[in-house]
Coordinates of C-alpha atoms in Angstrom, one line a residue:
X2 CA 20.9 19.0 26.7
X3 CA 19.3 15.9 25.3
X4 CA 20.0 14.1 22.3
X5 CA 18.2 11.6 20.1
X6 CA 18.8 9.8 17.0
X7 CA 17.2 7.3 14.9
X8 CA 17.9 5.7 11.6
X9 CA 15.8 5.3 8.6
X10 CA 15.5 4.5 4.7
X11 CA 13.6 7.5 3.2
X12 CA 15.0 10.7 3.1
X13 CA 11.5 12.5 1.7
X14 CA 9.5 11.4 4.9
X15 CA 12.1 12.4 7.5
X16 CA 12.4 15.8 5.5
X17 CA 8.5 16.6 5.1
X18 CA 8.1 15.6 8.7
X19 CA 10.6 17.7 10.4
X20 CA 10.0 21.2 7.8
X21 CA 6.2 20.6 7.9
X22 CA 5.6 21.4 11.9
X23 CA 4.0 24.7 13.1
X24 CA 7.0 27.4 13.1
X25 CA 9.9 24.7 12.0
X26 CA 13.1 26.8 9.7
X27 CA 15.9 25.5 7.8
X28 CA 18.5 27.3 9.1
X29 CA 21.8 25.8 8.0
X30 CA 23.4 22.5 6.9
X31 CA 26.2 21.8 4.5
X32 CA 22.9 21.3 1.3
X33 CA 21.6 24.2 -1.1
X34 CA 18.0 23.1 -1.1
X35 CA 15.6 25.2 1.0
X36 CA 12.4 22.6 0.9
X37 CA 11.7 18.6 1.1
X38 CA 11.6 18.1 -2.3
X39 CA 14.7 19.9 -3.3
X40 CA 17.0 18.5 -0.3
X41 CA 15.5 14.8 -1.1
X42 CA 16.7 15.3 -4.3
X43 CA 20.2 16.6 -3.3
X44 CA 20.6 13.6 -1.1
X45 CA 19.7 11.2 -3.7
X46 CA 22.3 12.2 -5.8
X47 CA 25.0 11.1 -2.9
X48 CA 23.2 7.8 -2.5
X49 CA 23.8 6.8 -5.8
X50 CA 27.2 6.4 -4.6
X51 CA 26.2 3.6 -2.3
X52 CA 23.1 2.0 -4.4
X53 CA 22.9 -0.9 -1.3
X54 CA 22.6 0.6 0.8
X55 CA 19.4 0.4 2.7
X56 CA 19.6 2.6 6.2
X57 CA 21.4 5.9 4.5
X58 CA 18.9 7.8 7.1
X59 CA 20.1 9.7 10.2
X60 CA 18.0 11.8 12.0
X61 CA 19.2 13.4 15.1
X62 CA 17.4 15.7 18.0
X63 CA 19.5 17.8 20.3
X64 CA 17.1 20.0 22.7
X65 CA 17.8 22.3 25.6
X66 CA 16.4 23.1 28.6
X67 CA 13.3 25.7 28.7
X68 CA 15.1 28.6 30.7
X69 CA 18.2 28.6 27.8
X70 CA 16.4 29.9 25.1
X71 CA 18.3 33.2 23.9
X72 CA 16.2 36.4 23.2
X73 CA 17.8 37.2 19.9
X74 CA 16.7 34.5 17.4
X75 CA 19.6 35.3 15.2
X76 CA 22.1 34.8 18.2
X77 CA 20.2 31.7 19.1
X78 CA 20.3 30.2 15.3
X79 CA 24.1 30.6 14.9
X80 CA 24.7 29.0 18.4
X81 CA 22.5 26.2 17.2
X82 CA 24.5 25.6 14.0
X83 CA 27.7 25.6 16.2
X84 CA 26.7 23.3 18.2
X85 CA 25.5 21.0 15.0
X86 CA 28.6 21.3 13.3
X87 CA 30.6 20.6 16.3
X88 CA 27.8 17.4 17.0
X89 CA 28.4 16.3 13.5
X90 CA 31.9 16.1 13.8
X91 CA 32.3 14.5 16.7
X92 CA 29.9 11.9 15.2
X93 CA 32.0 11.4 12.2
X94 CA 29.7 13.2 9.8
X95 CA 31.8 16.1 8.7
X96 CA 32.1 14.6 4.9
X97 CA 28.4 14.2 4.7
X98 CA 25.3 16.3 3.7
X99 CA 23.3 17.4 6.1
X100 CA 20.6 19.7 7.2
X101 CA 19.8 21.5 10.5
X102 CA 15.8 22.6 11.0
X103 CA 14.9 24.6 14.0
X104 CA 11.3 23.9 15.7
X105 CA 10.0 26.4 18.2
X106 CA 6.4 24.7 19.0
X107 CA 7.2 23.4 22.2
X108 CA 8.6 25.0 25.6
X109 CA 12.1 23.4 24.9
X110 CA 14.1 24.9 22.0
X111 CA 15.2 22.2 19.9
X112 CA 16.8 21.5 16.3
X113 CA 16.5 18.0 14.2
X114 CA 19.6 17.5 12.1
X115 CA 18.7 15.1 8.9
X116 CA 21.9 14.0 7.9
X117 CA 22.8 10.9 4.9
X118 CA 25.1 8.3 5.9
X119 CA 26.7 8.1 2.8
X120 CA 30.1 10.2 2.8
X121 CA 30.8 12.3 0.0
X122 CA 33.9 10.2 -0.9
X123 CA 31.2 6.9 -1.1
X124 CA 32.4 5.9 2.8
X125 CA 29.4 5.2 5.3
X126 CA 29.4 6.4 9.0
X127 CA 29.7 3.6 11.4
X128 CA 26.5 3.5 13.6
X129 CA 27.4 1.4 16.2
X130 CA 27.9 2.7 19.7
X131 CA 26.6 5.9 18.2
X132 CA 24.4 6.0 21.5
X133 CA 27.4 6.5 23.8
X134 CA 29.0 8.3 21.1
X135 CA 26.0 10.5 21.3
X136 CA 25.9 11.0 25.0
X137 CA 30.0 11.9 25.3
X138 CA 29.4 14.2 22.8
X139 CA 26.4 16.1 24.7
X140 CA 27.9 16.0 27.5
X141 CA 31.0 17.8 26.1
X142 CA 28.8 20.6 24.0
X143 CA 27.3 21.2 27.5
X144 CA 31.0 22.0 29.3
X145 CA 31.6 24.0 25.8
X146 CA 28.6 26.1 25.7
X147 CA 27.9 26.2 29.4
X148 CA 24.5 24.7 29.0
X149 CA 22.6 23.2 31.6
X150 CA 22.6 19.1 31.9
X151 CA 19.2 17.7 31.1
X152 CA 18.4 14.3 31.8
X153 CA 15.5 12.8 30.1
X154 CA 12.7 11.5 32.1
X155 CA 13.1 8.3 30.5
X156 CA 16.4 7.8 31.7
X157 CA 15.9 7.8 35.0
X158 CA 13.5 4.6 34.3
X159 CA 16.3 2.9 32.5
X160 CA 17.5 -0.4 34.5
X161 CA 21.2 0.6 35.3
X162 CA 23.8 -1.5 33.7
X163 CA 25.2 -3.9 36.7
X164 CA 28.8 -3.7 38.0
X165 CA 29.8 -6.9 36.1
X166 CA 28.1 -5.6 32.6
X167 CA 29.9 -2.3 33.1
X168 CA 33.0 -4.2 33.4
X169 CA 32.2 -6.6 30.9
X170 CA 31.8 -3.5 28.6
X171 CA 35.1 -1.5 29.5
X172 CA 37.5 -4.6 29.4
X173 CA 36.1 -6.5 26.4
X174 CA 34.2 -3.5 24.6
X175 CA 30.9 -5.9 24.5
X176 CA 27.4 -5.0 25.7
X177 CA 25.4 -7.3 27.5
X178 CA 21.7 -8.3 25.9
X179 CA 20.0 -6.5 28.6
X180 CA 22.2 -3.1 27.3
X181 CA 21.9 -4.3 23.5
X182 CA 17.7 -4.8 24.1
X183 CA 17.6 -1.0 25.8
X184 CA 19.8 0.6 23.2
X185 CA 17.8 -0.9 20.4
X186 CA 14.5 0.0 22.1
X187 CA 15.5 3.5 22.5
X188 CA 16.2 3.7 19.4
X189 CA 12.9 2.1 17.7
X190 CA 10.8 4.0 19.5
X191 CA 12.2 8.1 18.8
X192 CA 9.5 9.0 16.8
X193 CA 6.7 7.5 18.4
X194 CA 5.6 4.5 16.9
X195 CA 2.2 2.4 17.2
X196 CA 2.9 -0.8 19.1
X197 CA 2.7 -3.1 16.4
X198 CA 5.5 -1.0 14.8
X199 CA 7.2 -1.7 17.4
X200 CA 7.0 -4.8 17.5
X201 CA 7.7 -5.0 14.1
X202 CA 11.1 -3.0 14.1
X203 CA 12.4 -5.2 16.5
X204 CA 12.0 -8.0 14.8
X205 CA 13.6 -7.0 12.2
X206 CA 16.6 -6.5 14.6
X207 CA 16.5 -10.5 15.3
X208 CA 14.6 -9.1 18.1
X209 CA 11.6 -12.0 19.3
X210 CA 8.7 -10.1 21.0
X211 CA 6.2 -11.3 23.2
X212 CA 3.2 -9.7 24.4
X213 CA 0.5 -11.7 26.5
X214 CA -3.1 -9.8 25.9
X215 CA -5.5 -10.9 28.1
X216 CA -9.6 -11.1 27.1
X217 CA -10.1 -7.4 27.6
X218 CA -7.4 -6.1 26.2
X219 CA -5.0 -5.0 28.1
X220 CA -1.5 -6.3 28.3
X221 CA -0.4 -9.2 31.0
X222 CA 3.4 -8.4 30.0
X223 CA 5.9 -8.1 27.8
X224 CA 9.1 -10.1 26.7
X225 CA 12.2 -10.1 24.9
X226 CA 14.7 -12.8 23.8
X227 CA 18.1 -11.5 21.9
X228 CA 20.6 -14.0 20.8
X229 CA 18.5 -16.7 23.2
X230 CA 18.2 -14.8 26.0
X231 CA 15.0 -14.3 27.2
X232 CA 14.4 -10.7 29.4
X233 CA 10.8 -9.3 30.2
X234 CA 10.1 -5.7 30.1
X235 CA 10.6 -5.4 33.8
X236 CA 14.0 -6.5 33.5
X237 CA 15.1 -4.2 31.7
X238 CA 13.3 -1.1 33.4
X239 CA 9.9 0.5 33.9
X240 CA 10.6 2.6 30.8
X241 CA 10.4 -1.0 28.9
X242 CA 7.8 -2.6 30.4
X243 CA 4.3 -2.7 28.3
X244 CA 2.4 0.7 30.2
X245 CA 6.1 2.1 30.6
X246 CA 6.6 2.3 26.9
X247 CA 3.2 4.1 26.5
X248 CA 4.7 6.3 29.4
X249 CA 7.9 7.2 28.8
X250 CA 9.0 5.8 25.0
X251 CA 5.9 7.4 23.5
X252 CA 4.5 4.3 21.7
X253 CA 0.9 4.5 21.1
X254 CA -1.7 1.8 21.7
X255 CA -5.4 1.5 21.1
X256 CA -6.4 -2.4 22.0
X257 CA -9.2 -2.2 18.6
X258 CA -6.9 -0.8 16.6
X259 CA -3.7 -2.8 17.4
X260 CA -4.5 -6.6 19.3
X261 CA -5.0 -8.3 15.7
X262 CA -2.1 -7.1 14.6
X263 CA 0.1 -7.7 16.9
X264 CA -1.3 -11.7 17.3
X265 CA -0.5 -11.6 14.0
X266 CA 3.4 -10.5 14.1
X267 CA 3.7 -12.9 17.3
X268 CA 2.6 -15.6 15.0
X269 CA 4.7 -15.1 12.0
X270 CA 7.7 -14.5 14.8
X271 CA 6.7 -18.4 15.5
X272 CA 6.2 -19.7 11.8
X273 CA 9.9 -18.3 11.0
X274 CA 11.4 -19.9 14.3
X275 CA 9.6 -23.1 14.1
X276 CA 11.9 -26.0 15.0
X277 CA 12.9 -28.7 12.9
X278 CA 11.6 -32.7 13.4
X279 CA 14.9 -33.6 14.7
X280 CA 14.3 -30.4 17.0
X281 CA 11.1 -31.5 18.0
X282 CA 11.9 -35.2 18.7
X283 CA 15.1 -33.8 21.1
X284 CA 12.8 -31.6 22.5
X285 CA 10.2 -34.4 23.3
X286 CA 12.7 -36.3 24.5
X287 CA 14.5 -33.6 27.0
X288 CA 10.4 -33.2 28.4
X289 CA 10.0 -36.7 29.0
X290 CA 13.1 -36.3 31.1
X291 CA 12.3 -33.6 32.6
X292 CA 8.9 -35.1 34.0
X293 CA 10.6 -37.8 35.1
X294 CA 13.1 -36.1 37.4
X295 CA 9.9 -34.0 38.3
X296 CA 8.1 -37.1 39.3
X297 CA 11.5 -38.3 40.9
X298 CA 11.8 -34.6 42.9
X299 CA 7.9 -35.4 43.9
X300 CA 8.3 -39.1 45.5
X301 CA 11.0 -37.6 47.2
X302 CA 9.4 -34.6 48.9
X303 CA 6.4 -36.5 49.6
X304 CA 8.8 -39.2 51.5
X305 CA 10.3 -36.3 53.6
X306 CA 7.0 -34.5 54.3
X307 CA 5.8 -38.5 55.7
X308 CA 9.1 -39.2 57.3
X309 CA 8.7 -35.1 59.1
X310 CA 5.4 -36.3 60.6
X311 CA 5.9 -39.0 62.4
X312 CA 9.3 -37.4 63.8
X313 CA 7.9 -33.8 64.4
X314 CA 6.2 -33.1 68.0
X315 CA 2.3 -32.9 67.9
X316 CA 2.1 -28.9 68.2
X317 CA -1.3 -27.2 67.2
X318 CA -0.9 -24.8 64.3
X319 CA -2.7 -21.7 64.0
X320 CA -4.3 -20.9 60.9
X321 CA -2.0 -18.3 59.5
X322 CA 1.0 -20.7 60.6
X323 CA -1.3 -23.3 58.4
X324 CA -1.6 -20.5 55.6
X325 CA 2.3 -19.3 55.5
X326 CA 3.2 -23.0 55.4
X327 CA 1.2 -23.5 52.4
X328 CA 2.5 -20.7 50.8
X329 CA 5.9 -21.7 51.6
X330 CA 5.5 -25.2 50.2
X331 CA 3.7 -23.9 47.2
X332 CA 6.8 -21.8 46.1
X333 CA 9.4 -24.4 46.9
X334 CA 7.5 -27.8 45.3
X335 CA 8.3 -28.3 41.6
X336 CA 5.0 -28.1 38.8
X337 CA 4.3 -31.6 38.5
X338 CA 1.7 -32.2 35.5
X339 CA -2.0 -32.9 36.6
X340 CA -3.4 -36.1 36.6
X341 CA -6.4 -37.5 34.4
X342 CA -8.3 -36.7 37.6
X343 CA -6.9 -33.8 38.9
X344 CA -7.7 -31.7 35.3
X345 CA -11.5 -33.6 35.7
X346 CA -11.5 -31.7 39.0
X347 CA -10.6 -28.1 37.6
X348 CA -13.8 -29.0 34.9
X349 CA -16.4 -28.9 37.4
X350 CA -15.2 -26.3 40.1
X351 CA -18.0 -24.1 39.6
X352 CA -21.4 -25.1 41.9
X353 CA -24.6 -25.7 39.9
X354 CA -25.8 -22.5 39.1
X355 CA -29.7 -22.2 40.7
X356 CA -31.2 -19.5 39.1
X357 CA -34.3 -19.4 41.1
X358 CA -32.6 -18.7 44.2
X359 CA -30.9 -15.3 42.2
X360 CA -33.4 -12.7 43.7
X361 CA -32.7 -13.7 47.1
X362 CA -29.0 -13.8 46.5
X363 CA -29.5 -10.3 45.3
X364 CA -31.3 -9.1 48.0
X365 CA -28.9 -9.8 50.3
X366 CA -26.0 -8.8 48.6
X367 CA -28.2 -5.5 48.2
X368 CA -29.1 -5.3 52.2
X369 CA -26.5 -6.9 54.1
X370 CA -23.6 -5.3 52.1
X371 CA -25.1 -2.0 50.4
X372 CA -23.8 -3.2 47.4
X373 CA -25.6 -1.5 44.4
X374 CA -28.1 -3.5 42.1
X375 CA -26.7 -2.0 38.9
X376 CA -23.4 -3.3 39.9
X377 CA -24.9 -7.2 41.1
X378 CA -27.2 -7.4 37.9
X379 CA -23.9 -6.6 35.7
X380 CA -21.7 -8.8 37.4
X381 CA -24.5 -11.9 36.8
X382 CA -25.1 -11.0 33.5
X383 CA -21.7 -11.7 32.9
X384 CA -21.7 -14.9 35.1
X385 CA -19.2 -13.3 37.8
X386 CA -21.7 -13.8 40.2
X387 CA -24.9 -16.0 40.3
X388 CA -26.5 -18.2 43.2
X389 CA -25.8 -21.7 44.1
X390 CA -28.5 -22.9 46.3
X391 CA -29.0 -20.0 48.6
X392 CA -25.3 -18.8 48.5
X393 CA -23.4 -16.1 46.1
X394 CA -21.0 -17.3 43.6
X395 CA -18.1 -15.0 42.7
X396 CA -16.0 -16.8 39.9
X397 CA -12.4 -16.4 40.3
X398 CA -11.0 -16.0 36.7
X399 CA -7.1 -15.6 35.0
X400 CA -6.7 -12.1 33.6
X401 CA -7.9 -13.6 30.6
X402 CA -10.7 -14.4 31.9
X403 CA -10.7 -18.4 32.5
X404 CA -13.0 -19.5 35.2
X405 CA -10.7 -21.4 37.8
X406 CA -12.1 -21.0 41.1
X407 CA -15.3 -20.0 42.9
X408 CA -15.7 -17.5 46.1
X409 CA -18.7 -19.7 47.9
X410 CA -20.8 -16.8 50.8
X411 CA -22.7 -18.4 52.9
X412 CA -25.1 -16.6 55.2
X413 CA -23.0 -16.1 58.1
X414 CA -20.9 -14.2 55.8
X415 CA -17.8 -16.1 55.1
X416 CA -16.2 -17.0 52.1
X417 CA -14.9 -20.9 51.0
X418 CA -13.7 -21.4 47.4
X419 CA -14.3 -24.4 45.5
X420 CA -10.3 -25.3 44.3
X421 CA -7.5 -24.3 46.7
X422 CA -5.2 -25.4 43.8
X423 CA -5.4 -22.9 41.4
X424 CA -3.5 -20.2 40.9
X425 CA -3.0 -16.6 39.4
X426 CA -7.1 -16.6 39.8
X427 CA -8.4 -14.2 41.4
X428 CA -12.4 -12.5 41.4
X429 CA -11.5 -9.0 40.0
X430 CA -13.0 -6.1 38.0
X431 CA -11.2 -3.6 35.9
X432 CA -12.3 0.4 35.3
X433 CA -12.0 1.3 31.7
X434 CA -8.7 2.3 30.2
X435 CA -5.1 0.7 30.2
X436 CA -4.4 -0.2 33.1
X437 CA -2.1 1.4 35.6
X438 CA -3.2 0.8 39.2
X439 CA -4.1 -2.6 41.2
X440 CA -5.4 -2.6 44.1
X441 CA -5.5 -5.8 46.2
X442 CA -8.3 -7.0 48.7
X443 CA -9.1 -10.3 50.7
X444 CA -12.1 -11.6 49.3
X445 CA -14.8 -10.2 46.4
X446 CA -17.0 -8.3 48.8
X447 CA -13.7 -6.0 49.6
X448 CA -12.9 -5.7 46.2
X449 CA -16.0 -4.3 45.4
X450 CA -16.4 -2.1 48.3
X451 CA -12.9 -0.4 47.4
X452 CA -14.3 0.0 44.0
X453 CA -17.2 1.9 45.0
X454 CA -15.2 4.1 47.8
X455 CA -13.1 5.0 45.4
X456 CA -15.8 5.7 42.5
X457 CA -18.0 7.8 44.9
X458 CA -14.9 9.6 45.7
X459 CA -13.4 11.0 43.1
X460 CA -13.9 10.8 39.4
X461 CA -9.8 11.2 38.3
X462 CA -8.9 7.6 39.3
X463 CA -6.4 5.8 37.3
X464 CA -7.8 2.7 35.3
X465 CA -7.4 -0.1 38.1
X466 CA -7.5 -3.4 38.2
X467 CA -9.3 -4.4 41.5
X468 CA -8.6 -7.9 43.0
X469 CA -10.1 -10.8 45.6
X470 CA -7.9 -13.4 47.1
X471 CA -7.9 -15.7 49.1
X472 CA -4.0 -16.9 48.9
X473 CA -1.3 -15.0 47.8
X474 CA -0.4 -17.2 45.0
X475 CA -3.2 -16.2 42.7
X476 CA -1.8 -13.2 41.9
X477 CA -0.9 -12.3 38.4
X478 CA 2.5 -11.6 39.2
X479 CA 4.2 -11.2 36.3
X480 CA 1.1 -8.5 34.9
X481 CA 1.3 -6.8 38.6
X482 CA 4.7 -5.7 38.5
X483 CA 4.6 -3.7 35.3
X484 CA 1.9 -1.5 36.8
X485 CA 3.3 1.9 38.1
X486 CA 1.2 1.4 41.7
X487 CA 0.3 -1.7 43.5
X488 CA -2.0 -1.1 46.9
X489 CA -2.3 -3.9 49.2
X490 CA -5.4 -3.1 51.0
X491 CA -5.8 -6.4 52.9
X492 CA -8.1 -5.9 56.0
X493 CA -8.2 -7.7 58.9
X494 CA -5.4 -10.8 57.4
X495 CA -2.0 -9.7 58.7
X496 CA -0.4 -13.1 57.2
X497 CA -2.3 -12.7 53.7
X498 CA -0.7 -9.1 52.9
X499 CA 2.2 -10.1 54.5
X500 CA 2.2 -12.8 52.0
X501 CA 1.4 -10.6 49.2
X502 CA 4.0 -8.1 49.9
X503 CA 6.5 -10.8 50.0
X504 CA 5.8 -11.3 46.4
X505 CA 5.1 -7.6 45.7
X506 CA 7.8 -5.5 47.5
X507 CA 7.3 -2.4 45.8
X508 CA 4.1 -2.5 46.4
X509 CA 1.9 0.2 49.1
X510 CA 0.7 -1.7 52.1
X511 CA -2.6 0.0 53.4
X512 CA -4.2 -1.5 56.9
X513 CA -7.6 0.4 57.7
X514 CA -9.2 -0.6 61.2
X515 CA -12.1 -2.3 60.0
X516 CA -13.3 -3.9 56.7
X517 CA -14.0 -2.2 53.5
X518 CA -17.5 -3.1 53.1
X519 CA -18.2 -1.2 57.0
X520 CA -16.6 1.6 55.8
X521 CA -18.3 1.6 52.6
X522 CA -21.2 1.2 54.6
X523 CA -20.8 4.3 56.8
X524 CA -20.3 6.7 53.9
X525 CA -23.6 5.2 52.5
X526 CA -25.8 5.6 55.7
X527 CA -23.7 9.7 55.6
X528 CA -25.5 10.1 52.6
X529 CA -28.7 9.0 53.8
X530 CA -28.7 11.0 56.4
X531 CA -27.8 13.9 54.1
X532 CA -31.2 13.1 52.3
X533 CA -29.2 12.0 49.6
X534 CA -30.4 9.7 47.0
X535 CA -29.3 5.7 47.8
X536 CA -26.5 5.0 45.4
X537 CA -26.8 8.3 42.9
X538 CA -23.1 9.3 43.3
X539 CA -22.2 6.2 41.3
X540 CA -25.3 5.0 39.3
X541 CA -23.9 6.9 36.3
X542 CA -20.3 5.2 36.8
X543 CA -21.2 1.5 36.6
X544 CA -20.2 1.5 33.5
X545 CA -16.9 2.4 33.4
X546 CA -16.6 -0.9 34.9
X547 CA -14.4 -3.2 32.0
X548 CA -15.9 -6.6 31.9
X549 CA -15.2 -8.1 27.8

């Protein structure tokens, strides 16, 4: 059996919600009234016994599984109102009002008991811990009435409490944040809110949200901070994560509908937390130190590195002993701020745009790589790719769409970029849709060749988020692991997707025999050869390609 409950303030909404579905009957309770208006009224009169009281709403589900449905709906509604009664009482409820509605519009037959807070003798039920209160309970109704044990899908994407919070909690009787920030998730989101309600319940639980939206909408990640501590969706489990609460916590999300207002929760969040002067000098003060011990940590690296080289034996480097080096020293040296002239430097990375030299550009693109002209002319018009000279120019961008880097072709068919410094850049394109899928490739060309593979076929695709690196560290790391599938399809560089995987364990390492763009190829000169149209199986898909 499952169980749900959530807390609220009106007694007429939760009542006209749960007797106004398809099918739903009142079938017991401890209340006379048979319809919304008459029960809201009969629980008002109770309330008045604790005026202050602003959460006098509980509203509990308790459904079974699909096979246990009895045949005699008078049998089956007088083992329902058992089990309430004995749910009730284990609860504490069994000197309060309640009422117990049966719904029969879905596969699993289910009851919602809307129950007041308020006792009749003007006590209030305790609501804390009523989770596990909740789930001993079930679990003991099952043993009593021999039902089947049902555990929610959600569950299973539930971070599991660690061996030190579970002991934390049986010794002390605390919860940790992490176990504080999933119980009050679950229980915000049981009747399916929008995202910005979301966001805006937890808040109200001294809960700080934050949600990074990127340029095109869809989400780089989410956070939470309880008490001061700071946890991100992923922390806490898949089910928590910005796509997992879509997924398994039911929250809606439209990006039209929902981005402005939930910019504008984050920024009230900051206006009510905004730190005093005496904050802000202490906190000026603690950054100046902490540039310093940076700058310190620097001199001091850079004195080893020098001292290294004239001790180390002269041994020639391959390049992906060269490449894992970097990458090593990349996620070992501190952030130290950019100078005057390295930030001048990020300014100009883009080559001079030449756009006489486009149609050539084109062409190629067009010949040497059977890349479609619908799919060239859209990424120019957008400035993802242009011609510099004689050479294509695809822009590597943050997922919110920052230019940081360029992917330089020459015509010997190699790719340079402009600024090995940057980082969590990458050239990528994005199918319509919130995304669930990335798929990772070596440079642009392989990007878009997995792109159209994919597009030509098959037309049930996930949105995904395809991506070009050059170095592992321009992944967006953080927006990568929230996604339920990650491929690494990184042909032909054995140290790059090792690198990649290295950040991205749970991700699916795929290693074809030759490069994306031949195969891509191949399919194309099949088609021909079929006296098929050049390019028709995706002419009409081009734009389902997300690019604002």
């Amino acid at each position: 059996m499952i169980g749900k409950q959530i807390k609220g303030t009106g007694f007429r909404g939760c009542l006209n919600y749960v007797l106004g579905k398809k099918d739903a009957a009142l079938i017991g309770g401890t209340m006379c009234g048979q319809t919304p208006e008459e029960l809201a009224a009969e629980f008002a009169i109770a309330r008045q016994l604790r005026p202050n009281l602003k959460v006098a709403v509980f509203h509990a589900t308790l459904s079974v599984d699909s096979t246990e449905k009895l045949e005699d709906s008078e049998e089956n509604d007088q083992r329902w109102l058992a089990i309430a009664a004995n749910y009730m009482k284990a609860m504490e409820f069994d000197n309060n009002q309640y009422a117990v509605v049966k719904h029969s519009d879905t596969e699993h037959d289910h009851i919602h008991i809307v129950a007041s807070r308020i006792c009749l003798d003007g006590g209030v039920v305790d609501d804390s811990w009523d989770y596990y209160k909740s789930q001993e309970t079930i679990r003991q109704l099952e043993r009593n009435y021999n039902l089947e044990t049902v555990t929610p899908s959600w569950e299973t994407d539930k971070r599991a409490q660690t061996t030190g919070e579970h002991r934390q909690l049986k010794s002390k009787g605390n919860k940790s944040v992490r176990v504080q920030l999933q119980d009050l998730i679950d229980e915000v989101t049981q009747d399916n809110p929008s995202m910005p309600e979301f966001v805006e319940r937890l808040q109200q639980q001294a809960v700080e949200v934050q949600v990074t939206l990127t340029g095109i909408g869809f989400s780089q990640g989410i956070s939470y901070n309880l008490d001061g501590v700071a946890l991100s969706g992923t922390q806490l489990g898949r089910a928590y994560t910005f796509s997992g609460l879509q997924k398994h916590r039911g929250v809606s999300y439209d990006k039209g509908r929902d981005n402005a207002l939930i910019e504008a929760l984050m920024q009230s969040q900051h206006l009510a937390i905004a730190p005093s002067e005496a904050e802000e000098n202490e906190l000026e003060s603690s950054q100046s130190e902490l540039a310093a011990t940076l700058s310190a940590t620097a001199n001091e690296l850079e004195s080893s590195q020098s001292e290294l080289e004239t001790t180390a034996p002269a041994i020639p480097a391959t390049a992906n002993e060269l490449e894992l080096s970097q990458s090593e020293l990349e996620t070992t040296t501190p952030a130290i701020p950019a100078t005057a002239n390295e930030l001048e430097l990020q300014l100009s990375i883009l080559p001079e745009r030449n756009e006489t030299q486009w149609q050539k550009v084109r062409s190629h693109l067009a010949v040497e790589y059977s890349l479609p002209l619908e799919l060239l002319d859209l990424l120019h018009s957008h400035s993802w790719l242009y011609a510099a000279s004689e050479k294509a120019v695809f822009t590597g961008r943050t997922l919110e769409g920052a230019p940081r880097l360029a992917f330089v072709l020459d015509e010997r068919g190699n790719f340079t970029t402009t600024h090995p410094l940057s980082s969590e850049a990458a050239f990528w394109v994005a199918t319509t849709g919130e995304i669930e899928r990335a798929v990772i490739a070596c440079n642009p060309i392989e990007a878009l060749s997995i792109l159209l593979i994919e597009q030509d076929n098959s037309t049930t695709a996930p949105a995904t988020l395809y991506l070009g690196i050059e170095r592992a560290s321009q992944l967006p790391i953080q927006f990568l692991q929230e996604l339920d599938s990650i491929i690494i399809a990184i042909a032909e560089d054995y140290m790059l997707a090792r690198n990649a995987l290295a950040l991205l364990p749970n991700a699916e390492l795929v290693n074809p025999q030759s490069s994306w763009n031949d195969i891509w190829i191949q399919l194309i000169e099949q088609e021909q050869q079929n006296i098929k149209p050049n390019n028709q199986p995706y002419k009409q898909r081009i734009q389902d390609i997300e690019l604002d």
